Coordinates of C-alpha atoms in Angstrom, one line a residue:
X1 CA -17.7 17.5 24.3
X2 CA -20.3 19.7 23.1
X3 CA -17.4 22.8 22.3
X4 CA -15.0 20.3 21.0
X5 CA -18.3 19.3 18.4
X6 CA -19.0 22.9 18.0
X7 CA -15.6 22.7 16.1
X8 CA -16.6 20.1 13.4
X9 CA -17.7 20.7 9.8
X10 CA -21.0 19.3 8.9
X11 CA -20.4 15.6 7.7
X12 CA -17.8 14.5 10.5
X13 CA -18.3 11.4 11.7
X14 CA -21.1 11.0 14.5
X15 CA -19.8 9.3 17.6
X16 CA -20.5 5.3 17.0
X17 CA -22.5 2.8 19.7
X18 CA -20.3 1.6 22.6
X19 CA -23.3 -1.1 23.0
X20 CA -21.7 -4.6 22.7
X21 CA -23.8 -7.6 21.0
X22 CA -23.4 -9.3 24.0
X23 CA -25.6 -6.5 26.1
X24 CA -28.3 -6.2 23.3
X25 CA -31.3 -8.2 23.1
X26 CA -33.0 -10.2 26.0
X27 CA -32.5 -14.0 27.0
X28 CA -35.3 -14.8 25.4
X29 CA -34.3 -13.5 21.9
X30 CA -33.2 -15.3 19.2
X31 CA -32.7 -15.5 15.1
X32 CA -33.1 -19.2 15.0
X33 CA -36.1 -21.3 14.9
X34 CA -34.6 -24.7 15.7
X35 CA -36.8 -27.5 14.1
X36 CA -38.2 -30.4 15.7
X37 CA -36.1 -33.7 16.4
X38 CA -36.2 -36.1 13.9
X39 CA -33.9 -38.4 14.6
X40 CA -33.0 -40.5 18.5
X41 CA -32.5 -38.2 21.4
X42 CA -28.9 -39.3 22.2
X43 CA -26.9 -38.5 25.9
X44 CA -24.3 -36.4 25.0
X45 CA -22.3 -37.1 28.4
X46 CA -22.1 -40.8 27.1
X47 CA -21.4 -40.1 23.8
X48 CA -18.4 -38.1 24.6
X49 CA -17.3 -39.6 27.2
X50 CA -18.1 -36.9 29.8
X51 CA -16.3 -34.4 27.5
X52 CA -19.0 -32.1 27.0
X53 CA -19.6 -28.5 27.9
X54 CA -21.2 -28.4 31.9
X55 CA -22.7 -25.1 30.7
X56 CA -24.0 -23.7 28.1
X57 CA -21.8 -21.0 25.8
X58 CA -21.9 -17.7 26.3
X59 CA -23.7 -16.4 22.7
X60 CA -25.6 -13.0 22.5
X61 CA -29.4 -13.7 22.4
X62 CA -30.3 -11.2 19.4
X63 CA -32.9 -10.6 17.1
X64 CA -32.4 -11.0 13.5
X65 CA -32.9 -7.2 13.1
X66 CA -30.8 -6.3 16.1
X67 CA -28.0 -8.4 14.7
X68 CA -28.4 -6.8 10.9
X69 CA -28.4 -3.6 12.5
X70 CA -25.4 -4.1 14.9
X71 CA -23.3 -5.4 12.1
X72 CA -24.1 -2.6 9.5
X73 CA -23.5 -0.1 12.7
X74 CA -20.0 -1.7 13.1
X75 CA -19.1 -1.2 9.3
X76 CA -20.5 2.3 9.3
X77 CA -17.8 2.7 11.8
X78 CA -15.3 1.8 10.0
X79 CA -13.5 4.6 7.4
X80 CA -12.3 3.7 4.2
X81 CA -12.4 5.1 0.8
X82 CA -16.2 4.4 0.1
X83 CA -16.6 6.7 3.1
X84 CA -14.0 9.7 2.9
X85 CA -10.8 11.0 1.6
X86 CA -7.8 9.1 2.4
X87 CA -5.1 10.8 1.5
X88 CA -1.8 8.5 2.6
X89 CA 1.0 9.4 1.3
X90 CA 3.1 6.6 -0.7
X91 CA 0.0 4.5 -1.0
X92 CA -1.3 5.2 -3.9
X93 CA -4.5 4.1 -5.5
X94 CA -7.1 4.4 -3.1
X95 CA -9.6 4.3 -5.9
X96 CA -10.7 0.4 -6.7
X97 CA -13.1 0.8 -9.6
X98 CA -15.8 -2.1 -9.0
X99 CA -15.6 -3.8 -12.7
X100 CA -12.5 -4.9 -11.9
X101 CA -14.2 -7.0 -8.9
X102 CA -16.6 -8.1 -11.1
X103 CA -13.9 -9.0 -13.6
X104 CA -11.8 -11.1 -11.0
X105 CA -15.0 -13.0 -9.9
X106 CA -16.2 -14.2 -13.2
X107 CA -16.7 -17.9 -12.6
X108 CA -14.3 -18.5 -15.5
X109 CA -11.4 -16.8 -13.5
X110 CA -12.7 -17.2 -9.8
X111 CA -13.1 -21.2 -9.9
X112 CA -9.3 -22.3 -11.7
X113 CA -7.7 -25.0 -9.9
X114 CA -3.7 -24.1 -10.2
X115 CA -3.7 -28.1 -11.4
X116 CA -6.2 -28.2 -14.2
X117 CA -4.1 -29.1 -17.6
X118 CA -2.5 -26.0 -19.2
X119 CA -5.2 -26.6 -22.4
X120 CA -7.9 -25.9 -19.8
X121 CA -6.6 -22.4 -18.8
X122 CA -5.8 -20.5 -22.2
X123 CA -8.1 -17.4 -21.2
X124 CA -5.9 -17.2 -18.0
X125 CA -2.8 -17.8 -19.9
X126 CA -3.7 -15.3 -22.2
X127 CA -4.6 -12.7 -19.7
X128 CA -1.4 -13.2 -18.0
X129 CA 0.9 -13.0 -21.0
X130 CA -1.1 -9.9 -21.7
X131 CA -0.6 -8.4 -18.3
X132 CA 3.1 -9.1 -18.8
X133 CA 3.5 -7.7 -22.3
X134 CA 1.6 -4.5 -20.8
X135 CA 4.2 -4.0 -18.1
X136 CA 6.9 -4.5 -19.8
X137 CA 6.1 -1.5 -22.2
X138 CA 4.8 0.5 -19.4
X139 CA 8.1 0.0 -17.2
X140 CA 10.5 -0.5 -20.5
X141 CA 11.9 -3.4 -19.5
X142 CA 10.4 -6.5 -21.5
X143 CA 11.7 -9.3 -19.1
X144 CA 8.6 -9.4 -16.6
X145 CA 7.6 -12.8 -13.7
X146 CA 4.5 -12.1 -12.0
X147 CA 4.7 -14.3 -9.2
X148 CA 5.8 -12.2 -6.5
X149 CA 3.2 -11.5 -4.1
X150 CA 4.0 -8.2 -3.3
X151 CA 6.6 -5.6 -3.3
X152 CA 9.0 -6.3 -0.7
X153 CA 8.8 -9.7 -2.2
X154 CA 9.0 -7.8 -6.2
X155 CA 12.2 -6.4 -4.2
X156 CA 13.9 -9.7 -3.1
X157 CA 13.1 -11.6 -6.1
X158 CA 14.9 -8.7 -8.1
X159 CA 18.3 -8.5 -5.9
X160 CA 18.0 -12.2 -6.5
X161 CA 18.4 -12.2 -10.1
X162 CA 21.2 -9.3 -9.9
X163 CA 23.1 -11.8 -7.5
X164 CA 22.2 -14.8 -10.0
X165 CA 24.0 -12.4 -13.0
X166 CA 26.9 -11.4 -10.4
X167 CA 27.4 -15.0 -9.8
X168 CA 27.2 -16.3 -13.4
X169 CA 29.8 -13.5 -14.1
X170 CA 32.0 -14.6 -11.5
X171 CA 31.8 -11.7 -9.9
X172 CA 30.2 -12.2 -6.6
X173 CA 29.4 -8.9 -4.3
X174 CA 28.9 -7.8 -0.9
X175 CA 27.4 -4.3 -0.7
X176 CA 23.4 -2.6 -2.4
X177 CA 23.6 1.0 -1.9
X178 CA 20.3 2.9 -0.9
X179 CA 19.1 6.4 -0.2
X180 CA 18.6 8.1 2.8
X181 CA 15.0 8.7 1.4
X182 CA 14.8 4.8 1.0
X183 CA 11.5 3.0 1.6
X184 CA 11.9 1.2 4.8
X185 CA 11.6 -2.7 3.1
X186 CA 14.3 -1.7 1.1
X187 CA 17.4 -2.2 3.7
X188 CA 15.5 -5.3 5.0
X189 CA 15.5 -6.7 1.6
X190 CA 19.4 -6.2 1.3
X191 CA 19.5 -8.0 4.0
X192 CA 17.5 -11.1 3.2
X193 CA 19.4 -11.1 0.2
X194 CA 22.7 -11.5 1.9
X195 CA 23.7 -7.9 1.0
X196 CA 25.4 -5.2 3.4
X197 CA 23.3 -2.3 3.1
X198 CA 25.4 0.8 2.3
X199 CA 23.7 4.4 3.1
X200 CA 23.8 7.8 0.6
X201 CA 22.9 11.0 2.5
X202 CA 20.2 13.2 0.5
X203 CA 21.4 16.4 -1.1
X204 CA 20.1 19.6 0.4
X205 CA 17.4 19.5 -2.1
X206 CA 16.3 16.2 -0.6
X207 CA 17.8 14.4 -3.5
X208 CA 20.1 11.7 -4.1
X209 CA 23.8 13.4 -3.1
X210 CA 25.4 11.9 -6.7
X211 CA 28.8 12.6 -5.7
X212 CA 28.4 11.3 -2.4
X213 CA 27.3 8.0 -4.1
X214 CA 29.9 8.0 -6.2
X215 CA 32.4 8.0 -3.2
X216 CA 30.3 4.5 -2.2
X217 CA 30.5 2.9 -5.3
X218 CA 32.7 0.0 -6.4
X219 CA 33.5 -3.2 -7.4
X220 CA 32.3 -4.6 -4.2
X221 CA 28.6 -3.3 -5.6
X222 CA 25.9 -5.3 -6.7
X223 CA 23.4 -2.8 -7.0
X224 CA 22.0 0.8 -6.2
X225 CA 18.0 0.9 -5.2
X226 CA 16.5 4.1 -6.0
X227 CA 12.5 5.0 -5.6
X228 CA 12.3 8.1 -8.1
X229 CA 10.1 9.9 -7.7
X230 CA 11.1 9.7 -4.0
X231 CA 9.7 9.2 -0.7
X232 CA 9.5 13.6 -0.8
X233 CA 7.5 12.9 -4.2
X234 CA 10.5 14.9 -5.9
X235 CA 11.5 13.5 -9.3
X236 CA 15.7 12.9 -9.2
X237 CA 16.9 15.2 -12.6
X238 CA 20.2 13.7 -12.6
X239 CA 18.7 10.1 -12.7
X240 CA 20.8 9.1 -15.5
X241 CA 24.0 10.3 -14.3
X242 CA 22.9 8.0 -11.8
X243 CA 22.5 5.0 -13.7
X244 CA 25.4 5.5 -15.6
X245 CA 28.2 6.0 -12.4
X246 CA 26.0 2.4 -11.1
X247 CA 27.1 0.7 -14.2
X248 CA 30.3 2.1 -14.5
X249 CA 31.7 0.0 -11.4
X250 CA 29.2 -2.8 -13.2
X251 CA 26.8 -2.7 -10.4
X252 CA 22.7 -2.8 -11.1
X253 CA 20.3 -0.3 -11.0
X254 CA 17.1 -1.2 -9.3
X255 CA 14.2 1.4 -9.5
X256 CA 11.5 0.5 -6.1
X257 CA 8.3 0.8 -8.4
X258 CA 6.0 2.2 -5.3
X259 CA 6.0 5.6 -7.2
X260 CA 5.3 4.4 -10.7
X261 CA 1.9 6.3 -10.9
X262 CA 3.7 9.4 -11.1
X263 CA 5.3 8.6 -13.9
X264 CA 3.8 6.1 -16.2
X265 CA 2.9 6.6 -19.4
X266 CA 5.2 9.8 -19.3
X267 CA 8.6 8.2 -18.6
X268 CA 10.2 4.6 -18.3
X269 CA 12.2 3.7 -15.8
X270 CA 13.9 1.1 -18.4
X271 CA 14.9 4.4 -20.6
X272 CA 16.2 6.3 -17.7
X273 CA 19.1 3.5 -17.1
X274 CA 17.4 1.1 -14.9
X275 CA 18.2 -2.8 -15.0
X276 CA 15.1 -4.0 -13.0
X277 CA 11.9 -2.7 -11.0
X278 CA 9.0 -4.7 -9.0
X279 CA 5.1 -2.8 -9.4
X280 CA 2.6 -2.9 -7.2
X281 CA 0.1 -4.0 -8.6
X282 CA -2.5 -3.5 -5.4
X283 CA -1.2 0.3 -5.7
X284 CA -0.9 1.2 -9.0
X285 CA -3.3 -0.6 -11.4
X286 CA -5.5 -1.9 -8.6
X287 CA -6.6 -2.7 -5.5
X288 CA -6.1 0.0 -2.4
X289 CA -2.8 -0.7 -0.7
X290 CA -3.2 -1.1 3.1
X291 CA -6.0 -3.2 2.6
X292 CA -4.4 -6.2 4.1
X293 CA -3.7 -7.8 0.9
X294 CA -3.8 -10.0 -1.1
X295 CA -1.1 -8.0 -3.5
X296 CA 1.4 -8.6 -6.5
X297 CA 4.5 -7.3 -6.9
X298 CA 6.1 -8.1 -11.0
X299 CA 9.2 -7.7 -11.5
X300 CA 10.5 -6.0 -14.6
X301 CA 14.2 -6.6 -15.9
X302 CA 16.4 -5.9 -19.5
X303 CA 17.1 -8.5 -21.8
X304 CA 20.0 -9.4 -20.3
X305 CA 18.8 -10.1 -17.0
X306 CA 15.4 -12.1 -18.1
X307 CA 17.1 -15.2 -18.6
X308 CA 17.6 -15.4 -14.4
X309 CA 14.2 -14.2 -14.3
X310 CA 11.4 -16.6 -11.5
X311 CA 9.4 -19.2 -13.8
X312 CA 7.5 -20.4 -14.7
X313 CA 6.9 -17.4 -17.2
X314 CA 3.6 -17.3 -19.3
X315 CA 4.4 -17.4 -22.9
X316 CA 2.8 -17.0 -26.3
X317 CA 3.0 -19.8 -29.3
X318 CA 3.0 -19.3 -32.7
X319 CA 0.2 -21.4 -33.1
X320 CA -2.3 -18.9 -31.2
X321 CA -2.3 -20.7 -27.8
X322 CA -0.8 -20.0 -24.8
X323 CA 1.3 -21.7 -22.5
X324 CA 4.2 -21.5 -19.2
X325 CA 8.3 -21.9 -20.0
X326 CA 11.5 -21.1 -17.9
X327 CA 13.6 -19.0 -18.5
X328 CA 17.6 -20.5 -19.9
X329 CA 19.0 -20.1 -15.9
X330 CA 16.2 -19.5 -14.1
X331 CA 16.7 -18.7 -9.9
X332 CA 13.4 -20.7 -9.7
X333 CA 10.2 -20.5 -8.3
X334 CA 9.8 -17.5 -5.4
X335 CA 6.3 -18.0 -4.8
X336 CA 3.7 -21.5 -5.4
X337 CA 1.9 -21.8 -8.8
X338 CA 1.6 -18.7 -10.5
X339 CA 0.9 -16.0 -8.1
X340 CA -2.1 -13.7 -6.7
X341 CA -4.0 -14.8 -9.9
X342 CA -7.0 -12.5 -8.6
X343 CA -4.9 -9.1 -8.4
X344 CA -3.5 -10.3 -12.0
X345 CA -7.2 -9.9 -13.0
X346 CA -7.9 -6.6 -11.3
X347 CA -4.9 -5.0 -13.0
X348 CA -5.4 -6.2 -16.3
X349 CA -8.7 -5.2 -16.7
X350 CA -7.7 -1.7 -14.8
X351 CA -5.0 -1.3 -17.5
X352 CA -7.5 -2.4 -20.8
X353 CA -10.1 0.3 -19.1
X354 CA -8.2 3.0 -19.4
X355 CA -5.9 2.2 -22.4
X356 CA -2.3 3.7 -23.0
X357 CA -3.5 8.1 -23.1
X358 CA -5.9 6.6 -20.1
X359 CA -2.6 5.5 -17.6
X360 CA -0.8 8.3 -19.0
X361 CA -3.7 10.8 -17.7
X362 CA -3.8 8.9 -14.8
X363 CA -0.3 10.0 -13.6
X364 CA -1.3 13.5 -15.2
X365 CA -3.6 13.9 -12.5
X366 CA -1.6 12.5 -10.0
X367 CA 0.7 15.1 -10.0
X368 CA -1.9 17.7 -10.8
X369 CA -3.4 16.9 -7.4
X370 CA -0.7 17.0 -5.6
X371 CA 0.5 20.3 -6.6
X372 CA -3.2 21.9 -6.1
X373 CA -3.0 21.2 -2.7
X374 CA 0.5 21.7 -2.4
X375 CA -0.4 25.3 -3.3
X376 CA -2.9 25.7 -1.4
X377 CA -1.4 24.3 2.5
X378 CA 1.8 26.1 1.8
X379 CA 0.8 29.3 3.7
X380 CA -0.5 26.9 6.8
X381 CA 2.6 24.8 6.9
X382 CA 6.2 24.6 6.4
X383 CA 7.2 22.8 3.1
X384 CA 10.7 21.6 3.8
X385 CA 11.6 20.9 -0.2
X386 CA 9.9 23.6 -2.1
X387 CA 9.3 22.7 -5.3
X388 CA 7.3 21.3 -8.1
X389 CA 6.3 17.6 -7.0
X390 CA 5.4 14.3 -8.2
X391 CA 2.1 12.3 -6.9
X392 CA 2.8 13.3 -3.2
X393 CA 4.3 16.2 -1.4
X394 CA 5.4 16.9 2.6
X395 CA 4.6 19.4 4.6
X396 CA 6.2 20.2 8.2
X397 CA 4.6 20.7 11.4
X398 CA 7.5 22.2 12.7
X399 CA 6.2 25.0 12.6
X400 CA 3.2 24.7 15.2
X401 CA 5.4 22.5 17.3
X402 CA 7.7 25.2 17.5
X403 CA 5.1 27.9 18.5
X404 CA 2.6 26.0 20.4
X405 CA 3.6 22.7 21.2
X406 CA 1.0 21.1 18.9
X407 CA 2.6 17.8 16.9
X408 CA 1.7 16.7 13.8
X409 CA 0.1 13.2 15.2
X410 CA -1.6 15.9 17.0
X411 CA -3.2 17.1 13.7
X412 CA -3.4 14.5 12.2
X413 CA -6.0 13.5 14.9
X414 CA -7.9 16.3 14.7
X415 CA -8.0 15.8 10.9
X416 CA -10.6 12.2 12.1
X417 CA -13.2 14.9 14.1
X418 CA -12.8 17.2 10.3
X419 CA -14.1 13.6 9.3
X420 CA -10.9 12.8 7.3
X421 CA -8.6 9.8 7.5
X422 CA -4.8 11.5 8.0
X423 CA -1.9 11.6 5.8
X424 CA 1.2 9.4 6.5
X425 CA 2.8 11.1 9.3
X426 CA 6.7 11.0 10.2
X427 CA 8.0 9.8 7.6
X428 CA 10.2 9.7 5.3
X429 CA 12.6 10.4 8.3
X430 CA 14.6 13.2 7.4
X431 CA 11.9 15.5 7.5
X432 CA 11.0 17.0 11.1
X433 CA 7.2 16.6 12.0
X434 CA 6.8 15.4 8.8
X435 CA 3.1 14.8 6.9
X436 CA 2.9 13.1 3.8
X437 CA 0.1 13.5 1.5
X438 CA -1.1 11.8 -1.7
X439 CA -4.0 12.6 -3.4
X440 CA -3.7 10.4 -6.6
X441 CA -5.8 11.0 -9.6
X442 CA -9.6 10.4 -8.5
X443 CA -10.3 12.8 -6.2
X444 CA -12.5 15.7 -7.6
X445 CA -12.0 19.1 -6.8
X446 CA -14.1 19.8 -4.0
X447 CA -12.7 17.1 -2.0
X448 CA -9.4 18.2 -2.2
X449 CA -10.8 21.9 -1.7
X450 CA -12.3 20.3 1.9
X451 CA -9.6 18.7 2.9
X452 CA -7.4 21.8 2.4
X453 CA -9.5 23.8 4.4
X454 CA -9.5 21.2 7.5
X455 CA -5.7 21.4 7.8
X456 CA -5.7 25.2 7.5
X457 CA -8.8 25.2 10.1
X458 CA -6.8 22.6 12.5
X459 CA -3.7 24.9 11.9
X460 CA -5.2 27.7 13.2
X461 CA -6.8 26.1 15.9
X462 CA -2.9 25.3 17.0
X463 CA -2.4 28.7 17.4
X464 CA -5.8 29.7 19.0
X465 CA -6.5 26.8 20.9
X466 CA -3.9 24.2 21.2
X467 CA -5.3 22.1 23.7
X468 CA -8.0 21.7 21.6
X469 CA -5.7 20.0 19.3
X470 CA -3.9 18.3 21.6
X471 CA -7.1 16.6 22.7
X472 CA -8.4 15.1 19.4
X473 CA -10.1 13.3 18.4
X474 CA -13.7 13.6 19.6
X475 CA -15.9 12.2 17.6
X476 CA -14.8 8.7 16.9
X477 CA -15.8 5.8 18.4
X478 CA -12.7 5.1 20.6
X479 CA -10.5 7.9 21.7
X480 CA -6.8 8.3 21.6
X481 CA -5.1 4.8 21.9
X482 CA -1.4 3.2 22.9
X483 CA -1.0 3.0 19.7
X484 CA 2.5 0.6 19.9
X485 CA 0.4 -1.3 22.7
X486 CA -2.4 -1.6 20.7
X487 CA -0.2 -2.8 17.6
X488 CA 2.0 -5.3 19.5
X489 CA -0.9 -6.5 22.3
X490 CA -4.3 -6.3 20.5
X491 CA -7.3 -7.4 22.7
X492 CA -9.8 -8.4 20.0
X493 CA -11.6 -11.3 22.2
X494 CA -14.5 -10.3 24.3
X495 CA -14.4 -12.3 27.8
X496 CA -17.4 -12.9 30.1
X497 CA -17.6 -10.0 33.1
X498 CA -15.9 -12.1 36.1
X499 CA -19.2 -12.9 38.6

């Protein structure tokens, strides 16, 4: 161990307690002072009928301070973004800034009842109209629902309304065209939908291959999905020759919002052709994605498509007050009341912050970020699609693979001892030992200065010491797991040692 250690930067994370709360304290122990009976000492066994325990529960017998100081230990343990860079690629804002907890928990917001008359709720009304007005000039496309609850769902309730349009057209279709680069709830949305999911290979420059899908298009159809910027973080050039071959066969185009930091405030998906996009809220305006939810996923569609839209829809009356309407052939509801309210809150406030030049830097800095380090790992890695990116970028491993056997869930590893959380590894697909990194807009300098130097530390260590590599990681509390096993067969419930 002591070697391995000898290898870690100042600040990594110490090696946590393996100490269970079930082997601290003594039996004598306790952080309850039960009072005195005050009322008829009662026979349990007769009162329930000979169904009570014949031995008493297994419960730790713990101090108060032993128990404080076990459950502070267990979230010191733990690694999120109060604790470290966490640089995932395609997750976007990792940064939560705390008035917009505060905001979401003002008694005003935090205690609505979804039944309370409509009169009652005009602040939350308000905010929500707002929310939608703000998206809908961010995105360019002024038809906005907020009740999906996240972005698969933002996804679904979008081929939905194209399919409504189709059908009110007469024109029902069997086919949604995606990218190779696609995000993977994209063909499983096509599928809810009813849809056959159609394929485009990516050019050589790991773009869309435009004449390729305009061999796949026709009247068959219903709609192309396109994340741009892409899962590579690249920025399509040709995007509206794109949209305009989609709606020549008078199919949809459907831009998957899980990039929109990169670009908002600088471009519109609306002006670049698009017919509909979902946002995620939790990514974009608020809220770390990954956290295990709650998120939101609006969805954003042209003039013509709003009338299909999910209602109810918050609306605006002349007289100053606020109020819910459907829209002329609405598909319905997708979701009960009127969504995550509580994300609503987050974003809207995240949006006000910052103002229109402040989500407009935002993206700035983004892809600022990205490029910096970019620049700087390019001599330690392979970088399949050399060139300018977006919010994200990916590197190869390939390259120490090749040479030493060392993987990139290898380094990636090794990155937890360097005491950072890894990138997104292995994906998108078409890249080879692929790592995907994302900065996003908050990190300072230094940070992305440290993390820059780990990887090129960790990449020479593949070529000096691979095993050492291969061995990672050393310094957290658990070692390398069975990771599918540990996914599919979690064993989160501490049993008794058999007597």
């Amino acid at each position: 161990m002591s070697e391995h250690l000898a290898n870690t930067p100042a600040g990594a994370p110490l090696p946590g307690p393996r100490t269970l709360i079930f082997d601290l304290g003594a039996p004598e122990s306790s952080c309850v002072l039960a009072p005195a009976l005050d009322v008829p000492d009662i026979d349990l066994d007769v009162v329930l009928g000979g169904a009570g325990r014949n031995e008493a529960p297994r419960l730790p017998h713990v101090t108060e301070l032993e128990i404080m100081r076990h459950y502070a230990h267990l979230a010191e343990m733990n690694f999120g973004v109060d604790s470290g860079f966490y640089p995932l690629g395609s997750c976007t804002m990792k940064y939560n800034p705390r008035v917009n907890e505060d905001a979401c928990r003002l008694e005003g917001f935090a205690g609505l009842h979804p039944y309370q008359p409509l009169e009652t709720l005009q602040g939350a009304l308000a905010l929500m109209h707002g929310l939608a007005t703000a998206l809908g000039e961010i995105s360019g496309l002024p038809g906005v629902t907020l009740q999906p609850s996240a972005g698969a769902h933002g996804e679904l309730a979008a081929l939905m309304v194209f399919r409504a349009a189709h059908e009110a057209a007469g024109d029902a279709r069997k086919r949604v065209i995606i990218p190779e680069t696609a995000h993977g709830t994209n063909p499983a949305t096509v599928t809810m939908c009813g849809y056959e999911t159609v394929t485009v290979a990516s050019d050589p420059n790991g773009l869309v291959d435009v004449e390729a899908l305009k061999a796949a298009l026709d009247t068959d159809v219903a709609a192309f999905m396109l994340t741009n910027p892409n899962t590579l973080g690249l920025f399509d050039p040709r995007i509206l020759e794109i949209t305009e071959a989609v709606h020549a066969v008078g199919a949809y185009a459907y831009c998957d919002g899980a990039n929109l930091n990169a670009i908002m405030g600088v471009t519109r998906p609306g002006d670049l052709g698009f017919d509909a996009l979902h946002i995620n809220l939790h990514k974009t305006f608020s809220t770390p994605h990954g956290g295990g939810g709650p998120g939101a996923g609006p969805v954003c569609v042209n003039d013509h498509l709003a009338r299909f839209l999910p209602g109810p829809l918050p609306v605006a009356f002349p007289d100053g007050t606020f109020g819910l309407d459907w829209p002329e052939e609405s598909l319905g509801r997708v979701r009960s009341f009127y969504g995550n309210f509580g994300v609503l809150v987050r974003a809207y406030t995240y949006i006000r912050a910052i103002g229109a030049s402040g989500v407009r830097d935002a993206a700035e800095q983004a892809v600022l970020s990205a490029n910096y380090l970019k620049e700087r790992l390019r001599d330690a890695f392979e970088v399949p699609y050399d060139r300018t990116c977006m919010h994200e970028f990916v590197l190869s491993g390939s390259r120490q693979k090749k040479a030493n056997g060392v993987r990139t869930l290898d380094m990636a590893k090794r990155l937890l001892d360097h005491g950072f959380h890894p990138p997104t590894v292995y994906f998108p697909l078409l890249v080879d030992e692929a790592m995907m990194i994302e900065p996003t807009e908050t990190e300072p300098l230094s940070a992305l200065d440290a993390f820059a130097e780990a990887l090129i530390a960790i990449a020479g260590e593949a070529g000096s010491d691979p095993d050492l590599v291969k061995g990672a990681p050393y310094t957290t509390p658990v070692r390398r797991l069975d990771e599918a096993r540990a996914a599919r067969t979690p064993d989160l419930r501490w049993r008794p040692p058999q007597a």
